[in-house]
Every structure is written in structure tokens, then in C-alpha cells.
Coordinates of C-alpha atoms in Angstrom, one line a residue:
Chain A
X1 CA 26.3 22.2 11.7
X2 CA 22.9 23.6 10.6
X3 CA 20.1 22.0 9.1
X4 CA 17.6 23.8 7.2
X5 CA 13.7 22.1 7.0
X6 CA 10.7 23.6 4.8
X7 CA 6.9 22.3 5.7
X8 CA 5.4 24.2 2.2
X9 CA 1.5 23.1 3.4
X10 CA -1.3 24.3 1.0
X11 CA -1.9 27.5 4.0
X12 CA 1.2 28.1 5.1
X13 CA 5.4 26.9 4.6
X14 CA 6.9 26.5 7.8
X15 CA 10.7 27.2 7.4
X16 CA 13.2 26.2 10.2
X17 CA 16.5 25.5 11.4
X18 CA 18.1 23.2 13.7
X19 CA 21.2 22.0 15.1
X20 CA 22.6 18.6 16.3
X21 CA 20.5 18.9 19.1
X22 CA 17.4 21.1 18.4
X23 CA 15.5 23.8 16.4
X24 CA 17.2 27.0 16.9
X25 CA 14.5 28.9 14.5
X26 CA 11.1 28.3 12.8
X27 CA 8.7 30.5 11.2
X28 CA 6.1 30.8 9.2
X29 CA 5.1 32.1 5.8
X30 CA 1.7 32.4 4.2
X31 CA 1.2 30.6 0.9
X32 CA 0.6 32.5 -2.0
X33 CA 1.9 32.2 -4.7
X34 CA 5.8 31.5 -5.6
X35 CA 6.8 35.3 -6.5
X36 CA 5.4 36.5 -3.3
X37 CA 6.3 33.3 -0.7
X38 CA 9.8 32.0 -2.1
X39 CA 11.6 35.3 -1.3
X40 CA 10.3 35.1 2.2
X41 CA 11.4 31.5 2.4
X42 CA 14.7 32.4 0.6
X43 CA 15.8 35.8 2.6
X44 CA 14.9 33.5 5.9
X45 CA 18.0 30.6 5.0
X46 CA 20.4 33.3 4.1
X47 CA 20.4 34.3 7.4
X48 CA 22.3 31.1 8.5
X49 CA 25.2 28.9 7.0
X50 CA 22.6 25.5 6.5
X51 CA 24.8 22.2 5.3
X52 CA 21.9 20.8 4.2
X53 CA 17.9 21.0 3.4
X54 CA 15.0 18.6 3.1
X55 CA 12.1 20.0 2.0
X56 CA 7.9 18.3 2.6
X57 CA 5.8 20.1 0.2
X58 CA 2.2 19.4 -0.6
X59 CA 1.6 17.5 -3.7
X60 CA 1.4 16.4 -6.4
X61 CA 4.5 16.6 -7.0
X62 CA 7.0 15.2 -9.1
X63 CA 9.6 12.7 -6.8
X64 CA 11.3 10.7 -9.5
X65 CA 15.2 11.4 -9.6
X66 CA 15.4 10.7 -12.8
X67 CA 12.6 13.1 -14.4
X68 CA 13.3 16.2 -16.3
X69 CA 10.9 18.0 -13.7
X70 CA 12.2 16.2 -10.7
X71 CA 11.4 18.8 -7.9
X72 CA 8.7 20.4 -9.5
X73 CA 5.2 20.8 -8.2
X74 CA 2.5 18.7 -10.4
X75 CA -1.0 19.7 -11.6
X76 CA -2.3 21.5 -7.9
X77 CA -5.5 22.9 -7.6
X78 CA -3.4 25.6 -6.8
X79 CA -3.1 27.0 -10.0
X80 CA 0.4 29.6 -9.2
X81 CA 1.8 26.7 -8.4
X82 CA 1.7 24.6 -11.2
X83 CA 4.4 23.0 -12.5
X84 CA 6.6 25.4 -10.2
X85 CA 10.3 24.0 -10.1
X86 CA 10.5 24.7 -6.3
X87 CA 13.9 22.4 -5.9
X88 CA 15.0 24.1 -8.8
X89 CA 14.4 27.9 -7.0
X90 CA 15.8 26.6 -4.3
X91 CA 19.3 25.1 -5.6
X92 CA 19.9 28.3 -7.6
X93 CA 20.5 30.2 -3.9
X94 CA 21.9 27.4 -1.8
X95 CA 24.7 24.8 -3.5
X96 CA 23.7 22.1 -0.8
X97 CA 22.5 18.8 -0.7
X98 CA 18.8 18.7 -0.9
X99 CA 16.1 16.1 -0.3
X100 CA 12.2 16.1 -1.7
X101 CA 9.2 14.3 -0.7
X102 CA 5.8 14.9 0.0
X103 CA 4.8 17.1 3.4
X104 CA 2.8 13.7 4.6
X105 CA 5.4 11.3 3.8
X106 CA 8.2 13.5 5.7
X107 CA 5.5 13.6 9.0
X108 CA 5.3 9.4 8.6
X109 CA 9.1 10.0 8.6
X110 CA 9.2 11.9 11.6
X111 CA 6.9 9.7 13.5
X112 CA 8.4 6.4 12.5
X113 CA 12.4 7.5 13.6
X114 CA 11.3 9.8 16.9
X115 CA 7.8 9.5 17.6
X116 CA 4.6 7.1 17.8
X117 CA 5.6 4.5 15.3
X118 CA 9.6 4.9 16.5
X119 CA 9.4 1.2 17.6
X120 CA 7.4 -0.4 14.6
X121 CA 8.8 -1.5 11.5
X122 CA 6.1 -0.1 9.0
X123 CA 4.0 2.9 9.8
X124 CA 1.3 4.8 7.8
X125 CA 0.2 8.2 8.5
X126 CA -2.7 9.7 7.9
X127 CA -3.5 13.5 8.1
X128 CA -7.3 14.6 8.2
X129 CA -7.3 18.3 7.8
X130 CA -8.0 20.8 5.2
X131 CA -7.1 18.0 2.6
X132 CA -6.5 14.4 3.5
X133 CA -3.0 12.5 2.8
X134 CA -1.5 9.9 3.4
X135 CA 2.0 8.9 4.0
X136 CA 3.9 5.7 4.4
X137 CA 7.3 4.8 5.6
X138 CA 8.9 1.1 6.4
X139 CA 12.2 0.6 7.6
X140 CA 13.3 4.4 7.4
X141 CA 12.9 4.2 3.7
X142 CA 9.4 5.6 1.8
X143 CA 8.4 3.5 -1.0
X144 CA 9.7 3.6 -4.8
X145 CA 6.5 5.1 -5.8
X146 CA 5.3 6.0 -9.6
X147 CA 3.5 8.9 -7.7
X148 CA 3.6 9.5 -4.2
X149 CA 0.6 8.2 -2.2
X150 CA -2.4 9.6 -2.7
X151 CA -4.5 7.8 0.0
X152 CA -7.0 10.6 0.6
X153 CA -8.5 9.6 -2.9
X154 CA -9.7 6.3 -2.7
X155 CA -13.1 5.3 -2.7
X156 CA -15.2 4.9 0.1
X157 CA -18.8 2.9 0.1
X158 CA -21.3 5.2 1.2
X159 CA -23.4 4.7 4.0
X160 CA -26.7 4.0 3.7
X161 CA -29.1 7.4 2.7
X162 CA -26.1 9.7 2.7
X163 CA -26.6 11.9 -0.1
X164 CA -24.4 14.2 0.8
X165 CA -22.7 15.6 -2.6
X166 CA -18.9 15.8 -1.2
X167 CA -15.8 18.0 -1.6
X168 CA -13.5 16.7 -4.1
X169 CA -13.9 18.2 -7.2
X170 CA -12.7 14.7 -9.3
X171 CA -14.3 11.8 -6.5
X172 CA -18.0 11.9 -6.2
X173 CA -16.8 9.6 -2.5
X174 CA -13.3 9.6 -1.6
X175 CA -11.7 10.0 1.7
X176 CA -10.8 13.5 1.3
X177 CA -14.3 14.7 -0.6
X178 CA -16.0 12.9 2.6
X179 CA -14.3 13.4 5.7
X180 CA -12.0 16.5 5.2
X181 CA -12.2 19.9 7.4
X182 CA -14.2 21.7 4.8
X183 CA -16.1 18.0 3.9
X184 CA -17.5 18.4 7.2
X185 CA -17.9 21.5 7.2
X186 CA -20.4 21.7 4.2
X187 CA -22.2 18.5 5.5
X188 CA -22.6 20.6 8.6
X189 CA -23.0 24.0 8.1
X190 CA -20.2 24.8 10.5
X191 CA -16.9 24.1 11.0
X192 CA -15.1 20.6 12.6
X193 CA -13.8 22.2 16.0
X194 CA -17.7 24.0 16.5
X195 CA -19.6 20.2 16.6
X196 CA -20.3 18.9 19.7
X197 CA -18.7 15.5 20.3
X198 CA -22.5 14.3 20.8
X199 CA -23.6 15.3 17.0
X200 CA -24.4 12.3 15.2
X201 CA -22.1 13.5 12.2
X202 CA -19.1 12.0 14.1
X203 CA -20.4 8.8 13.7
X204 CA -20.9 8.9 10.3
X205 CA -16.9 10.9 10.2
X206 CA -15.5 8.2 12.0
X207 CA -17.2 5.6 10.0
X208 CA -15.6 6.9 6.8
X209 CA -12.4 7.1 8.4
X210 CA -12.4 3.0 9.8
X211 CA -13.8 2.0 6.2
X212 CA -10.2 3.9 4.7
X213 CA -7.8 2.5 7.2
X214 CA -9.5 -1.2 6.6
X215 CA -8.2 -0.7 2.8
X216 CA -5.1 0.5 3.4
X217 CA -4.6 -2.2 6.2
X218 CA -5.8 -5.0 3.5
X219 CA -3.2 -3.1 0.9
X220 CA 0.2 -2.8 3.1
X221 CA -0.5 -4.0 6.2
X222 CA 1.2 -1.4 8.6
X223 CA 2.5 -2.1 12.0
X224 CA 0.6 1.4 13.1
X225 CA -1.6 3.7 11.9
X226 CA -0.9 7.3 12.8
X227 CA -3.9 9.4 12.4
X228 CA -3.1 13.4 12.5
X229 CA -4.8 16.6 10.9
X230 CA -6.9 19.4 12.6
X231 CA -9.7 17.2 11.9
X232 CA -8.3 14.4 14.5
X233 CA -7.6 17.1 17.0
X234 CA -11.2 16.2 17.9
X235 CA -9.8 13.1 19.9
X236 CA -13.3 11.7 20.8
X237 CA -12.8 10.9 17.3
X238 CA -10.4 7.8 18.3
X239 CA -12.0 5.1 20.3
X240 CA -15.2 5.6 17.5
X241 CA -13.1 4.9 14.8
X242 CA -11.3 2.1 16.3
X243 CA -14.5 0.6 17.3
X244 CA -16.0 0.9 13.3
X245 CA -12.5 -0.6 12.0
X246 CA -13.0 -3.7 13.9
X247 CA -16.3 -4.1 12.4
X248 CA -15.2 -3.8 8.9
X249 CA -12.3 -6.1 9.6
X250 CA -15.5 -8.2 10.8
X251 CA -13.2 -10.8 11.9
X252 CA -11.1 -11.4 8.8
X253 CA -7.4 -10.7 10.5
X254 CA -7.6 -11.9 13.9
X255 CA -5.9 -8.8 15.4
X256 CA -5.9 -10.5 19.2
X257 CA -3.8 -13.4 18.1
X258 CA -1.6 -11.2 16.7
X259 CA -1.1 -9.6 20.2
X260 CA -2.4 -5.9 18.8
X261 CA -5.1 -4.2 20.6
X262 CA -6.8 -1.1 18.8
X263 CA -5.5 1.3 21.2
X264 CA -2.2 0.7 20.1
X265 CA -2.9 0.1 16.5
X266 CA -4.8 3.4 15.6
X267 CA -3.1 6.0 17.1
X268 CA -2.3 9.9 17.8
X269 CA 1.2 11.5 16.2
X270 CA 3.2 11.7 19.7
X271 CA 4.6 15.4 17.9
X272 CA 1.2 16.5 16.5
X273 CA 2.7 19.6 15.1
X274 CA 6.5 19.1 14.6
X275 CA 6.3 15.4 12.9
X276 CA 7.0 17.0 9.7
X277 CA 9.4 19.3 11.2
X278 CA 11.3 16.5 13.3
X279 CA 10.9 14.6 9.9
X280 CA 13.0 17.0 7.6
X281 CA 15.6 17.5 10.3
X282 CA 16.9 13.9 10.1
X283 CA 16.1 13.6 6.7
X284 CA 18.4 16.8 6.2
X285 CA 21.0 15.5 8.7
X286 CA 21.3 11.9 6.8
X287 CA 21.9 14.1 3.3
X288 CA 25.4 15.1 5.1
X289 CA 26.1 12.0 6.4
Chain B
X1 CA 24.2 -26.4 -5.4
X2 CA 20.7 -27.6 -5.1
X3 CA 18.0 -25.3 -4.1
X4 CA 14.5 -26.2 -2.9
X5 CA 10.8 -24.4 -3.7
X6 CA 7.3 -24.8 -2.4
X7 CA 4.6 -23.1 -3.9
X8 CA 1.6 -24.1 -1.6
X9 CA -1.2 -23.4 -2.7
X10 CA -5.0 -23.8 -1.8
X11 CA -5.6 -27.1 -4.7
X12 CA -1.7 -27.9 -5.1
X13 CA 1.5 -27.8 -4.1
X14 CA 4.2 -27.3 -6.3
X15 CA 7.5 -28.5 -5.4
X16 CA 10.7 -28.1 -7.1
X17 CA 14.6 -28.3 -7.3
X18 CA 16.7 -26.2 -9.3
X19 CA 20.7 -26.1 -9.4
X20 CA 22.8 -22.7 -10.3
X21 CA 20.9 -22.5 -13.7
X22 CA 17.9 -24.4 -14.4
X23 CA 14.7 -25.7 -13.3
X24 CA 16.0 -30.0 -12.6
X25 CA 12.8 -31.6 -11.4
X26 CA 9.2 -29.7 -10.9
X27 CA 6.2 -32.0 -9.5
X28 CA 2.7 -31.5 -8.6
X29 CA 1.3 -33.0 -4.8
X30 CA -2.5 -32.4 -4.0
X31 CA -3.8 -30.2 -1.1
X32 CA -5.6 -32.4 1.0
X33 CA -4.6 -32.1 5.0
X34 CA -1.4 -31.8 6.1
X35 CA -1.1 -35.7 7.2
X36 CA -1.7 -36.8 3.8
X37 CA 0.1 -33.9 1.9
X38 CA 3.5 -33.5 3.6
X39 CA 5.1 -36.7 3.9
X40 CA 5.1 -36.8 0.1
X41 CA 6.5 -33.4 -0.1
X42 CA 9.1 -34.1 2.4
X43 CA 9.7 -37.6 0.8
X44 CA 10.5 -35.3 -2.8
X45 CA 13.2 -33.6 -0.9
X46 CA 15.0 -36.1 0.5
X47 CA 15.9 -37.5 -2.9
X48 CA 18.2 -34.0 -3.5
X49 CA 20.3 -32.5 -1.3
X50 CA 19.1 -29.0 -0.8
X51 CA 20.8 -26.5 0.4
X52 CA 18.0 -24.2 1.3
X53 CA 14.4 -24.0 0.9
X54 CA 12.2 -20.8 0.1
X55 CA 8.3 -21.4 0.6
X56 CA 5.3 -19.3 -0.6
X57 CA 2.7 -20.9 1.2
X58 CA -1.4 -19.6 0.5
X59 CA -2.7 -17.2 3.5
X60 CA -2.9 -16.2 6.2
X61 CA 0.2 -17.1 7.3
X62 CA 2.2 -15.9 10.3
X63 CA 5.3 -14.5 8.6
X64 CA 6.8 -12.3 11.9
X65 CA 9.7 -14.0 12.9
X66 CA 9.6 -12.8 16.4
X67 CA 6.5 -14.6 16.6
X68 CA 5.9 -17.6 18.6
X69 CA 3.9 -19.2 15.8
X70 CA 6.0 -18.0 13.0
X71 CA 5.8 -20.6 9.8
X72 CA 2.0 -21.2 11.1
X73 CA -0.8 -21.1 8.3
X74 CA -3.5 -19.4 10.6
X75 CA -7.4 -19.1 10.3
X76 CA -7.9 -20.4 6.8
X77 CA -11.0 -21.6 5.5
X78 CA -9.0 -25.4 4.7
X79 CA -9.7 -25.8 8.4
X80 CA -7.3 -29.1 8.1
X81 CA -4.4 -26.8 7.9
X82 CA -5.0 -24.0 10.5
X83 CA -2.7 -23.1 13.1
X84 CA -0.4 -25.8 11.2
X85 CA 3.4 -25.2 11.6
X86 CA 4.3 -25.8 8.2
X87 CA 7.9 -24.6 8.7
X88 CA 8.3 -25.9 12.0
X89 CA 7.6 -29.6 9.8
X90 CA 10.2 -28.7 7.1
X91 CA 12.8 -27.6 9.8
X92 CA 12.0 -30.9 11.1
X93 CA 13.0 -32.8 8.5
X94 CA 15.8 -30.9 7.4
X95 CA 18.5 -28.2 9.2
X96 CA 18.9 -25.9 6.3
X97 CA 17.8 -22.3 5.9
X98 CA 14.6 -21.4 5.4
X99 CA 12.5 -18.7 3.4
X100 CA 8.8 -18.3 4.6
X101 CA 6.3 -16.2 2.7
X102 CA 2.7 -15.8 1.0
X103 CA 2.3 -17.4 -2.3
X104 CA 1.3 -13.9 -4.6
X105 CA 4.6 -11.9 -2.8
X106 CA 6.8 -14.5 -4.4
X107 CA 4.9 -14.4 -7.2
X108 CA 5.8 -11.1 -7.0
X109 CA 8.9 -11.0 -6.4
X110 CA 9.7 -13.8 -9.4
X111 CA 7.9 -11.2 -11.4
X112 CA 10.2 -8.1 -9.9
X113 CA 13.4 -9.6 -10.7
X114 CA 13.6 -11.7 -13.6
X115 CA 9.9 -11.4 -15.3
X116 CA 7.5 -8.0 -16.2
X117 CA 8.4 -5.9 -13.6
X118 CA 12.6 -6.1 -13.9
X119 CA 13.3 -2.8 -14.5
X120 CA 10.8 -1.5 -11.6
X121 CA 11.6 -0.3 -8.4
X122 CA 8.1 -1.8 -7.1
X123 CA 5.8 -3.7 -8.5
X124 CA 2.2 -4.8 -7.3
X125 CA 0.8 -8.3 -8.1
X126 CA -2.6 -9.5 -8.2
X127 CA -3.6 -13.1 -8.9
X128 CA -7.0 -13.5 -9.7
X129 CA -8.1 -17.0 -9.5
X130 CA -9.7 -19.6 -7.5
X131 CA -9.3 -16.4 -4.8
X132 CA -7.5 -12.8 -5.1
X133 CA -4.1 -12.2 -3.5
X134 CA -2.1 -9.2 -3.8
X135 CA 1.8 -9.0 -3.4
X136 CA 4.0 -6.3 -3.6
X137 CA 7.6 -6.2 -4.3
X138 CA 9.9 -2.8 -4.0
X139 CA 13.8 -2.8 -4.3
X140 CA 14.1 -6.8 -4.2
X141 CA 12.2 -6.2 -0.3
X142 CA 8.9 -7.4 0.9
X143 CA 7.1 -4.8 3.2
X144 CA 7.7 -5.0 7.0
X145 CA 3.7 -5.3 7.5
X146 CA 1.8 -6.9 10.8
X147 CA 0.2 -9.7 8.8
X148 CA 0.8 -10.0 5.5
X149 CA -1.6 -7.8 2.8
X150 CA -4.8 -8.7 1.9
X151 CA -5.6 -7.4 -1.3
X152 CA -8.5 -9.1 -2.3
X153 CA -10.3 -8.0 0.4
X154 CA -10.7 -4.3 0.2
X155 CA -14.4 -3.3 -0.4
X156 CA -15.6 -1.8 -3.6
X157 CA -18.0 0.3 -4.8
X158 CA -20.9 -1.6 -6.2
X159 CA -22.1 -0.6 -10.0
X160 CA -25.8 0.8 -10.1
X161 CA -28.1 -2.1 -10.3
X162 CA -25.6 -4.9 -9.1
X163 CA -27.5 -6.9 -6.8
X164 CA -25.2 -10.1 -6.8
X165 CA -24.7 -11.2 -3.6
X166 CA -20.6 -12.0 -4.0
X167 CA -19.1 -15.4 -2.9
X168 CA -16.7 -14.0 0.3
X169 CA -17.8 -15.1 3.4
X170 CA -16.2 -12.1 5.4
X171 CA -17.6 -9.5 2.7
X172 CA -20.0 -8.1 1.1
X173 CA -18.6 -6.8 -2.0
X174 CA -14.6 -7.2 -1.9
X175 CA -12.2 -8.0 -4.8
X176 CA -12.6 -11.8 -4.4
X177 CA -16.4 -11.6 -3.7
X178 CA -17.0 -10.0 -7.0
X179 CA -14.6 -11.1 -9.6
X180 CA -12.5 -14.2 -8.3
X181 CA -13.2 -17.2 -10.6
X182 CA -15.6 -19.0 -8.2
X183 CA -17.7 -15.5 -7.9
X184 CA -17.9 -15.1 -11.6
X185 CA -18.7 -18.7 -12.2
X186 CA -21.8 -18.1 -9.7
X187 CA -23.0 -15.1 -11.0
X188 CA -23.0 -16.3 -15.2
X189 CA -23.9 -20.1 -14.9
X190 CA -20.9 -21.1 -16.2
X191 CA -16.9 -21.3 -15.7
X192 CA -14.8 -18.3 -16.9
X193 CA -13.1 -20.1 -19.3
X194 CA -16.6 -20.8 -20.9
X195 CA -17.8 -17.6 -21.1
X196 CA -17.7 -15.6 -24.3
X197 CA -15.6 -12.8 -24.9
X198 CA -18.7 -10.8 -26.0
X199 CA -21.1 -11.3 -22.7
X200 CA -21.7 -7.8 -21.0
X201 CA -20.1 -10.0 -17.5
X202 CA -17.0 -8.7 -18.8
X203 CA -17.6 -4.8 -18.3
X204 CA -18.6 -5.5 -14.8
X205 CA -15.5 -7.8 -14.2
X206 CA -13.2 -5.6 -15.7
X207 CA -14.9 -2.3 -14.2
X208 CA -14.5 -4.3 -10.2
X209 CA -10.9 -5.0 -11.6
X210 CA -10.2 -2.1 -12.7
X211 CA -11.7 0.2 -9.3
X212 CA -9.7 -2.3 -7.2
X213 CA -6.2 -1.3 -9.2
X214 CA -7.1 2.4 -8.7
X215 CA -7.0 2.1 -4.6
X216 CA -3.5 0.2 -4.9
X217 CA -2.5 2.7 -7.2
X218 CA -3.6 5.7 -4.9
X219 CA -2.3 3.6 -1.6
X220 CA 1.2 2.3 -3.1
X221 CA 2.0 3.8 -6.6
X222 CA 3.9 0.8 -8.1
X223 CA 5.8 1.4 -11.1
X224 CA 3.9 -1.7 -12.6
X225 CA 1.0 -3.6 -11.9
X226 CA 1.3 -7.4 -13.1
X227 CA -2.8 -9.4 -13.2
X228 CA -2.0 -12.9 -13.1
X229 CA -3.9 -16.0 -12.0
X230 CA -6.9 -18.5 -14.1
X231 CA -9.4 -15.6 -14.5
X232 CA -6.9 -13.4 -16.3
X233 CA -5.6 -15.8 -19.2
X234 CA -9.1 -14.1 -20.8
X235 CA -6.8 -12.1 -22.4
X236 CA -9.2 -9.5 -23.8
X237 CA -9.8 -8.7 -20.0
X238 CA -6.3 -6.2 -20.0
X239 CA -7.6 -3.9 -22.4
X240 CA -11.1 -3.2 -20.9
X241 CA -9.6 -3.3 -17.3
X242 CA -7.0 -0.4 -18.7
X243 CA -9.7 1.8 -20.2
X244 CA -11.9 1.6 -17.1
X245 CA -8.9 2.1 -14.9
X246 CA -8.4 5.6 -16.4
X247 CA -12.2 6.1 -15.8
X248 CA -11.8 5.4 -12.5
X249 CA -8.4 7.8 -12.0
X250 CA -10.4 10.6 -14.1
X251 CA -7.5 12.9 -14.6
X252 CA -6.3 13.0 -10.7
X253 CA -3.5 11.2 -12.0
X254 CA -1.6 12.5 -14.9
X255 CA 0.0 8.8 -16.5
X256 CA 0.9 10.9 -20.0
X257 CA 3.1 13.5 -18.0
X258 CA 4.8 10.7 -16.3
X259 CA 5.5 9.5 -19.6
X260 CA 3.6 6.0 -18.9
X261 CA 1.2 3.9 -20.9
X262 CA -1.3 1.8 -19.8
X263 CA 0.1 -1.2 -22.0
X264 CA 3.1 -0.8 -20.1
X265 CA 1.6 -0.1 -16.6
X266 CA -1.2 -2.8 -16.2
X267 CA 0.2 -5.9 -17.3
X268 CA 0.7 -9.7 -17.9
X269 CA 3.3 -11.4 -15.7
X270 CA 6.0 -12.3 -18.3
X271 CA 6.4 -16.2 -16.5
X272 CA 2.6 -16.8 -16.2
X273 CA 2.9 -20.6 -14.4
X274 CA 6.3 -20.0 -13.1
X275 CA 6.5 -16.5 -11.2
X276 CA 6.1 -18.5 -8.1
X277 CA 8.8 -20.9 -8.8
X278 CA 11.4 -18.6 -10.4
X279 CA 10.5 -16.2 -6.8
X280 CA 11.3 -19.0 -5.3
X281 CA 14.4 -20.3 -6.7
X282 CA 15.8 -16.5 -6.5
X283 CA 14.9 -16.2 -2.9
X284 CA 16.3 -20.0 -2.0
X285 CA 19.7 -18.7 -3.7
X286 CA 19.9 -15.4 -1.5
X287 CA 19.3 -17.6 1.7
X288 CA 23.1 -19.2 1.7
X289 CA 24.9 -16.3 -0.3

């Protein structure tokens, strides 16, 4: 049996396929806009007898079974692709069994049954790249959301003297207006993988990054904290932002007494680039049975 | 049947029996230390025959049951009742089964099945009060977390010109520095209850209240939020805490295409001094069917 995966990112949709055992195709298609990319993404599928598809897309989008535009994309920045019925598109070509969730929550997915979080209860991912998302899965299951997550939009405290104007066009301080690819890069005139680990803006990065993961630790409490994204490809980025989440925890949950140490707590995606892809393949194979 | 309930809380302890349908006896013990406290909560037991017991005891609390000090209240401020093994005393006094969890996700869970939030998926509670708990609630579950959330204690952003120092000892400027009942009693000069509807305090309480319910909202997306506890039977508080919410989400979230109002999405717990208890009772029931 084949299972057929779609990673639709803001840049590009990755589009594979995959047996019992392994990916026997993936490629990848530039995002543009739907009359241009979907026929790519369409033309590729027909090429193989797929049983099922589970599809990551970037959001908003609309995950609510029960809504007339269940499946559709939401209000984007990306203006071709508003209110685009993308499940819709797809189920008019293939008369399969589809699933639908957000591109981060598919990558928590993927890391919670096969990679870093595979022997945790709870895990919540966090990617740090051109936007920042965030995605949450306990028990196999994502949560019965309103919404999906939108963790790269909440709030931050800003450190002392930044003045820095940020990058989200609705938060004057969120996660994603701070600490994003292109955040960084307009704070420091070049881009994320050109600083040397030495610059000072790091510190300032990583501190923004412990300062989000203490809120979401004080909100659900996961069992680990996956950090992924270009951005955290820049791993002298870890042990800093372990070190500045202990100090905003300052104290308050007692992480040694609960037997976690940071290094084990805050860590890398063990499939940096395939946890969405690894993701969608189960969720794809559970759809059939 | 006979079903016993704890509600443990940081003044009292609620403790109750219930049968099939109703509510049969309900009595209030004082929190003192546990040497004073328990023998009169274990003596109000012994006069029903219980079949279980389901207890929402006030954080932290050790609620892994893998743990070795599983059923422990840990590093409270009461220091009379840390590292206590509260469950560890009920077990020994009596071999029935046993529910262990925090106070406001019981709360939460009364709320999610019989009270505002029963026709949810997920629901988020916050109790604002002496201190500020948050529980949450989806599909009937609690969330598989490390330690149990902390809600109150996320950090917010201060409001231009706020130079109140906040009653938490951990933080700065958290949920139940700012706005619990003791941290608005220290900042007017008065008790909540005393303070007129008119005073300009009530912006800046609903405004904190408000910014704190648009991180869980980005982190968690329940399809309600219930604001329980002393400092929110100010009723005029609900409206001013929606209309600054919606400040605070400014468009990133789009509640009309969803097809939800904030009347319906921000509000009162439908059992106001009973969530707890009715939690309770459910979860006691579950524990021997």
C-alpha cells in the first residue's frame, strides 16, 4: 500500500510517497500561488495508486470537522491563498481518506511517535525559521483546538533598551516578530546563518526564546520541548537558551526533583528535516487503519 | 454507592459525599497543617462507606504516577504541608481507589462536563482568587504534562506607567502578581469586594486579565474559557476583560469567521462554588465503573 504526504510550507510544498517501510519519492514544489503549485502537486500523486493522504499545511487554517470551510486555508499573509479550499482541490482528484492539520503540529507528530519526544507522553514543538510555530501533541492525539496553536504570537517582555521595532506586522513583541529568520535578520543587517556564534545578538535571541518556552511550560506543561527551524540550526543556540529558561523559571518548578535535566528537556528534532514528513506518513497510514 | 470528594484548598478543605444522584453531606475543615487538618477529614469519611475517593488538592502537587512521591504536595509556600503525602495518608486509612489532581483541573473538568463548557471539546479554567490557577480540560482528559500547569505564572507585559511592584514572590509581573485578590487588595487599599465598579483599577485588572487569556488562547485554543474564583464574582469585570481581549488578539484571530462571540467564549463557570465538587464527584464515579 502507498501513502501519500504533503508538507505545503509558506516557500515550498514537499510532496512524497511512502510505503510500509519507507519513502519511495519526495519532491519539491515552489509555493506560488494555487493555479500554478496545485497542478504540480496534483500531476505528482497521479503517478502512483496512494490509499491514503495527510496533508501539514501552514496556517491559519481552518481544522474544525464540522465547519463549512473545513480544509480551507484562513486569512494568510499570503494573499493567493486566502480562503483557498486546498482539502477540497484535493478530494475532487483523489476519492481517499484524507487527514488536515497544521505543518507544525504534523512535525510534533512525527517527533512524538518516531523521534525525540517518542518516549514522552506530551511534547511541544517549536519551529524557529522564516515564521515561528508551534505545535503540540499528547498521547498521539493534537488537541481539540478552536484554532490551531498559534504559539509564535504571544507576547514576550522586552529586554531592557531593546528598541528594536520587530517583524510581525499585528505584534509590536511576539515570538515570531522578535526572534524569527528575517526578525534577526533586520535586527542585524544580515542573515541568521552569517552571525558569528560570539555576536552578542544571540544572547538577546536565545533570551527571547527561554522567556516563550517558560509560558508555554507554565500553560501545558510538556514532557519535552522540541526546538526546530533554520533559525535553531545554529545549535550554539541550545545550551544558551537552556541556561536563560532556568532563570526565568527562577526556581518556581523544581525541575531537579522532578529528575529532568535541561539537556533533556529542551531539545533538537532527532529528524530535523523529515519530522513533518515522518509525521504525515503515520498519520496517513492510521487513516486506512 | 457512596462516593467521596476533597477539594483542598490553600484556606479550606471541602469535603463531601455524594450517592448516584445528589450531593448527601458537604462540610467545610480549616487548612492549618496536616496534623491538625487530616484526622478530621479522615474522621468525616469513616462515617460513609466510600467507594472511591477523587481529590483536587492546591499546587504543586506530584501527580506522575510513576513517581516515587506521587500524591505529594511539593514546594508550597504552606511550608507545614510540603513534601506531604497526602494520598499516601488517605490510602492509609482506606483501600479504595483513588483520584489525585490540582484543585482548578477539576474545577475544570466539573465545568467540562456538566457546567459552561459541556458542549466543548476543551475548555480552559482560570480561577482568580486568593492566587491564579489554570486548568484545562479536552475530551473528558487532563493533559499528560511533567508537573502540572502553572497558569498564573506566565509573565505579562506591564502597561506604560505601572510601577506596582506585584505580590508573587517568584515574579515580577505574572498573572497572580498583578491581578490575584491579595495583589489588587495591595495595590487599591482596599479588598476587591470593596472597590467600586467605577475606579480606573478595573481597566488595569481587566487589561492583565485580558493579555493573560490571549497567550492561552494562542498556546491552547480552547473552545471556551470559564474565569472563576473571588476576584471574578465583580461581575462587570467579563465585559471589559472581553473588549480588551480582542485588543490584545487585534485581528490575528478571526472570532466572527469562526462564528464565535465573546459572551460565549470568555465566560462564567455555570456551578460557581461547586465546579470543584461536581469534578469531583464525576471523576470519583469513573474510578469503579
Amino acid at each position: 500500500m502507498l501513502y501519500g504526504i504533503i508538507e505545503a510550507g509558506g516557500t515550498k510544498f514537499i510532496c512524497g510517497v511512502a510505503d510500509e517501510n519507507q519513502i519511495i519519492e519526495r519532491i519539491s514544489i515552489e509555493t506560488t500561488t494555487p493555479q500554478k503549485t496545485m497542478p504540480d502537486v496534483i500531476a505528482f500523486f497521479k503517478k502512483f495508486d496512494i490509499v491514503s493522504l495527510a496533508i501539514g499545511c501552514f496556517g491559519p487554517i481552518d481544522i474544525r470537522k464540522n465547519s463549512p470551510t473545513y480544509g480551507y486555508i484562513l486569512q494568510t499573509p499570503k494573499i493567493a491563498w486566502q480562503q483557498y479550499n486546498f482539502l477540497g482541490e484535493m478530494q475532487t482528484h483523489f476519492d481517499i481518506p484524507m487527514f488536515w492539520e497544521t505543518d507544525v503540529n504534523v512535525a510534533a507528530f512525527g517527533e512524538f511517535v518516531l523521534g525525540a519526544a517518542k518516549d514522552a507522553k506530551s511534547c511541544l514543538y517549536l519551529t524557529i525559521g522564516t515564521g515561528v510555530g508551534g505545535g503540540y501533541c499528547a498521547n498521539g492525539a493534537f488537541l481539540p483546538t478552536l484554532l490551531h496553536p498559534e504559539m509564535g504570537h504571544i507576547h514576550l517582555k522586552r529586554l531592557d533598551g531593546d528598541s528594536f521595532e520587530g517583524s510581525c506586522p499585528f505584534h509590536d513583541d511576539c515570538v515570531e516578530g522578535l526572534v524569527s529568520g528575517p526578525a534577526i535578520e533586520k535586527r542585524a543587517g544580515k542573515k541568521a546563518e552569517e552571525i558569528p556564534e560570539d555576536d552578542i545578538i544571540w544572547e538577546m535571541v536565545a533570551r527571547y526564546i527561554a522567556q516563550a518556552l517558560q509560558t508555554y511550560t507554565m500553560v501545558v506543561s510538556p514532557e519535552k520541548i522540541i526546538l526546530g527551524g533554520g533559525v535553531m540550526k545554529r545549535e550554539h543556540l541550545y545550551p544558551l537558551v537552556r541556561k536563560y529558561f532556568l532563570e526565568y523559571i527562577n526556581g518556581y518548578i523544581d525541575f531537579e526533583a522532578l529528575g529532568v535535566t535541561m539537556d533533556t528537556y529542551i531539545i533538537a528534532p532527532q529528524m530535523p528535516d523529515y519530522s513533518a514528513t515522518y509525521g504525515c506518513v503515520e498519520l496517513a497510514k492510521r487513516l486506512v487503519k
